[in-house]
XYZ file of C-alpha atoms in Angstrom:
257
model
C 134.881 147.411 39.963
C 131.836 148.189 37.860
C 128.555 147.409 39.358
C 126.219 145.159 37.414
C 122.443 145.003 37.839
C 121.078 141.555 38.500
C 118.644 140.282 35.873
C 115.838 140.022 38.445
C 116.236 143.701 39.373
C 116.733 144.866 35.822
C 113.199 143.966 34.943
C 111.972 146.314 37.702
C 113.789 149.379 36.341
C 111.904 152.006 34.314
C 112.644 151.730 30.589
C 115.155 154.129 29.137
C 116.996 154.802 32.407
C 120.324 153.566 33.611
C 121.226 152.142 36.996
C 120.470 154.489 39.880
C 122.677 155.005 42.950
C 120.629 152.439 44.830
C 120.485 149.932 42.025
C 122.054 147.307 44.205
C 119.176 147.369 46.679
C 115.952 145.498 46.049
C 113.437 147.787 44.438
C 110.256 148.408 46.382
C 107.193 147.211 44.575
C 104.411 149.722 44.145
C 101.487 149.270 46.514
C 98.223 148.012 44.946
C 95.510 150.612 44.510
C 93.218 150.915 47.501
C 90.027 148.878 47.313
C 87.029 151.115 47.039
C 83.558 149.938 47.947
C 80.993 150.962 45.358
C 77.520 151.771 46.490
C 74.946 149.793 44.452
C 72.590 151.922 42.437
C 68.971 151.804 43.491
C 66.848 149.360 41.515
C 64.535 151.181 39.172
C 60.882 150.305 39.783
C 59.077 148.681 36.889
C 55.436 147.868 36.359
C 54.325 144.592 37.947
C 54.380 141.650 35.607
C 50.688 141.082 36.302
C 49.903 144.300 34.431
C 51.341 142.712 31.286
C 48.656 140.043 31.475
C 45.943 142.606 30.759
C 45.172 144.026 27.308
C 46.277 147.427 26.086
C 45.782 149.262 22.773
C 49.414 148.581 21.888
C 50.012 145.023 23.139
C 46.612 143.494 22.371
C 44.378 145.870 20.382
C 41.756 143.253 19.456
C 41.277 142.104 23.044
C 41.311 145.679 24.311
C 38.676 146.802 21.814
C 36.509 143.739 22.418
C 36.750 144.276 26.186
C 35.643 147.892 25.714
C 32.545 146.723 23.812
C 31.752 144.173 26.529
C 32.123 146.869 29.177
C 29.579 149.040 27.370
C 27.057 146.214 26.976
C 27.559 145.150 30.595
C 26.913 148.680 31.867
C 23.887 148.886 29.606
C 22.559 145.590 30.966
C 23.025 146.826 34.524
C 21.529 150.300 34.249
C 19.110 150.214 31.306
C 15.436 149.314 31.517
C 15.228 145.596 32.410
C 12.447 144.991 29.888
C 14.587 146.384 27.059
C 17.633 144.461 28.201
C 15.691 141.211 28.366
C 14.274 141.781 24.884
C 17.754 142.393 23.415
C 19.193 139.334 25.121
C 16.301 137.245 23.824
C 16.973 138.434 20.283
C 20.659 137.590 20.729
C 19.976 134.112 22.078
C 21.517 131.229 20.175
C 18.654 128.832 20.781
C 17.408 126.586 17.992
C 14.545 128.900 16.997
C 16.836 131.903 16.476
C 19.563 129.844 14.804
C 17.060 128.606 12.236
C 15.808 132.126 11.545
C 18.996 134.253 11.563
C 22.055 132.138 12.418
C 24.801 134.626 11.521
C 23.198 137.515 13.391
C 22.601 135.653 16.644
C 25.998 133.944 16.578
C 27.669 137.355 16.410
C 25.378 139.342 18.710
C 25.325 136.639 21.382
C 29.068 137.210 21.834
C 28.480 140.873 22.730
C 27.102 140.075 26.162
C 28.606 138.593 29.316
C 26.271 136.344 31.257
C 26.575 137.631 34.801
C 28.094 140.991 33.812
C 31.666 142.226 34.175
C 32.011 140.546 37.575
C 31.611 137.133 35.983
C 34.398 134.572 36.432
C 34.801 134.382 32.659
C 35.590 138.101 32.418
C 39.000 137.733 34.065
C 39.719 134.560 32.100
C 38.737 136.418 28.914
C 41.148 139.296 29.602
C 44.139 137.129 30.531
C 43.685 134.350 27.970
C 42.904 136.461 24.921
C 45.678 138.938 25.759
C 48.254 136.137 26.001
C 46.970 134.493 22.836
C 46.889 137.725 20.834
C 50.442 138.636 21.815
C 51.607 135.361 20.289
C 49.490 134.845 17.193
C 48.049 138.305 16.459
C 44.615 139.855 16.752
C 42.941 138.483 13.612
C 44.006 134.923 14.377
C 42.866 135.270 17.968
C 39.448 136.334 16.686
C 39.358 133.210 14.502
C 40.159 130.947 17.455
C 37.558 132.664 19.633
C 34.874 132.330 16.950
C 35.733 128.675 16.386
C 35.082 127.905 20.033
C 31.993 130.111 20.185
C 30.325 128.971 16.954
C 31.219 125.276 16.908
C 30.359 124.705 20.579
C 27.041 126.519 20.093
C 26.120 124.425 17.075
C 27.407 121.299 18.789
C 24.951 121.777 21.661
C 21.936 123.305 19.900
C 21.768 121.058 16.823
C 21.271 117.894 18.945
C 18.486 119.724 20.795
C 16.734 120.482 17.507
C 17.099 116.877 16.364
C 15.778 115.610 19.703
C 12.725 117.841 19.368
C 12.086 116.528 15.838
C 12.373 112.961 17.118
C 9.918 113.681 19.916
C 12.399 113.184 22.735
C 12.205 116.813 23.898
C 9.268 119.237 24.074
C 8.933 122.159 21.656
C 9.774 124.535 24.469
C 13.399 123.340 24.211
C 13.656 125.299 20.950
C 13.359 128.544 22.923
C 15.907 129.142 25.638
C 18.062 132.065 26.711
C 21.605 131.308 25.604
C 24.212 134.020 25.082
C 27.651 135.071 26.312
C 31.373 134.740 25.667
C 32.066 131.614 27.712
C 32.287 129.184 24.748
C 34.760 131.453 22.974
C 36.805 131.888 26.126
C 36.945 128.135 26.767
C 38.042 127.528 23.182
C 40.695 130.248 23.398
C 42.035 128.826 26.660
C 42.282 125.371 25.106
C 44.200 126.842 22.163
C 46.530 128.879 24.401
C 47.593 125.840 26.394
C 49.167 124.471 23.229
C 51.731 127.285 23.462
C 52.577 126.727 27.128
C 55.398 124.638 28.529
C 54.277 121.070 29.281
C 54.065 121.376 33.074
C 51.974 124.550 32.876
C 49.923 123.280 29.946
C 48.626 120.206 31.735
C 48.180 122.028 35.033
C 45.916 124.633 33.423
C 44.014 122.065 31.360
C 43.369 119.732 34.282
C 42.346 122.559 36.616
C 39.965 124.143 34.106
C 38.490 120.798 33.043
C 37.925 119.937 36.713
C 35.913 123.153 37.180
C 33.813 122.374 34.103
C 33.202 118.811 35.234
C 32.150 120.053 38.666
C 29.606 122.336 36.993
C 28.343 119.395 34.961
C 27.966 117.236 38.070
C 25.883 119.944 39.750
C 23.538 119.731 36.739
C 22.427 123.371 36.946
C 22.770 124.030 33.191
C 23.921 120.794 31.517
C 23.635 122.114 27.952
C 25.994 125.033 28.633
C 28.303 122.818 30.706
C 28.647 120.341 27.847
C 29.232 123.294 25.535
C 32.147 124.496 27.665
C 33.787 121.081 27.573
C 33.218 120.890 23.816
C 34.703 124.369 23.315
C 37.765 123.417 25.384
C 38.223 120.316 23.234
C 37.897 122.404 20.065
C 40.593 124.734 21.360
C 42.921 121.801 22.068
C 42.270 120.626 18.518
C 43.725 123.893 17.184
C 47.170 123.269 18.713
C 48.889 122.494 15.373
C 47.354 125.633 13.868
C 48.175 128.038 16.704
C 51.702 126.663 17.019
C 52.294 127.322 13.347
C 50.825 130.788 13.730
C 52.976 131.457 16.808
C 56.151 130.745 14.834
C 55.202 133.566 12.480
C 53.321 135.643 15.064
C 53.700 139.314 15.858
C 55.488 138.785 19.173
C 57.848 136.208 20.542
C 57.267 136.379 24.270
C 58.032 133.050 25.969
C 55.468 131.615 28.321
C 56.617 130.013 31.533
């Protein structure tokens, strides 16, 4: 009697071969390949994310170049003859007397100094804020935002002083005061940057920074500058529609958390 291969076993036979001598016995299934344990590759070290917050010639050339200039002027202010340094700062002051005589010159030169030197609180804020802003809207536009905060807040605080002197409410000495630094521009830039942040981070940064400025105002150590910082922050917030439009066509699309 001729043997026949059951249909279930026929599917286990190699193609192109007939029934073997043991075709009536169940075919042994091949054992699965042994499980091998792969050793994970070591994680390659990368630069800390905090480094990306600081300017570099490639990521933020405007901020990097501006920071280099501020470093030079800060070192000059620290090591040069104090009489010379004081004279240069006086000539760069954006008080009413200098604004009436040479407004463009003092508005530009006053932004070349850091009140308090490189160890000032605003130095770190300057580096982080302008780097983040430049990476999203470009260097030229960042310069525009910085100048808006610097110039408009300066005029917004000094023009009322001049009018008060004309009206007799303040003495003539109020026309001459030492006023220079980058803080108005930094406050304006920070206000503009918050418009590009996610809502939870935006309001956290705004409230925290505004609280610091209000605390300074309450202490009443330099009320004119303190009001100027709040005004500059408000000016920066007012640029949100502009910076958001610029960010959509900016040089880099790096999301902010």
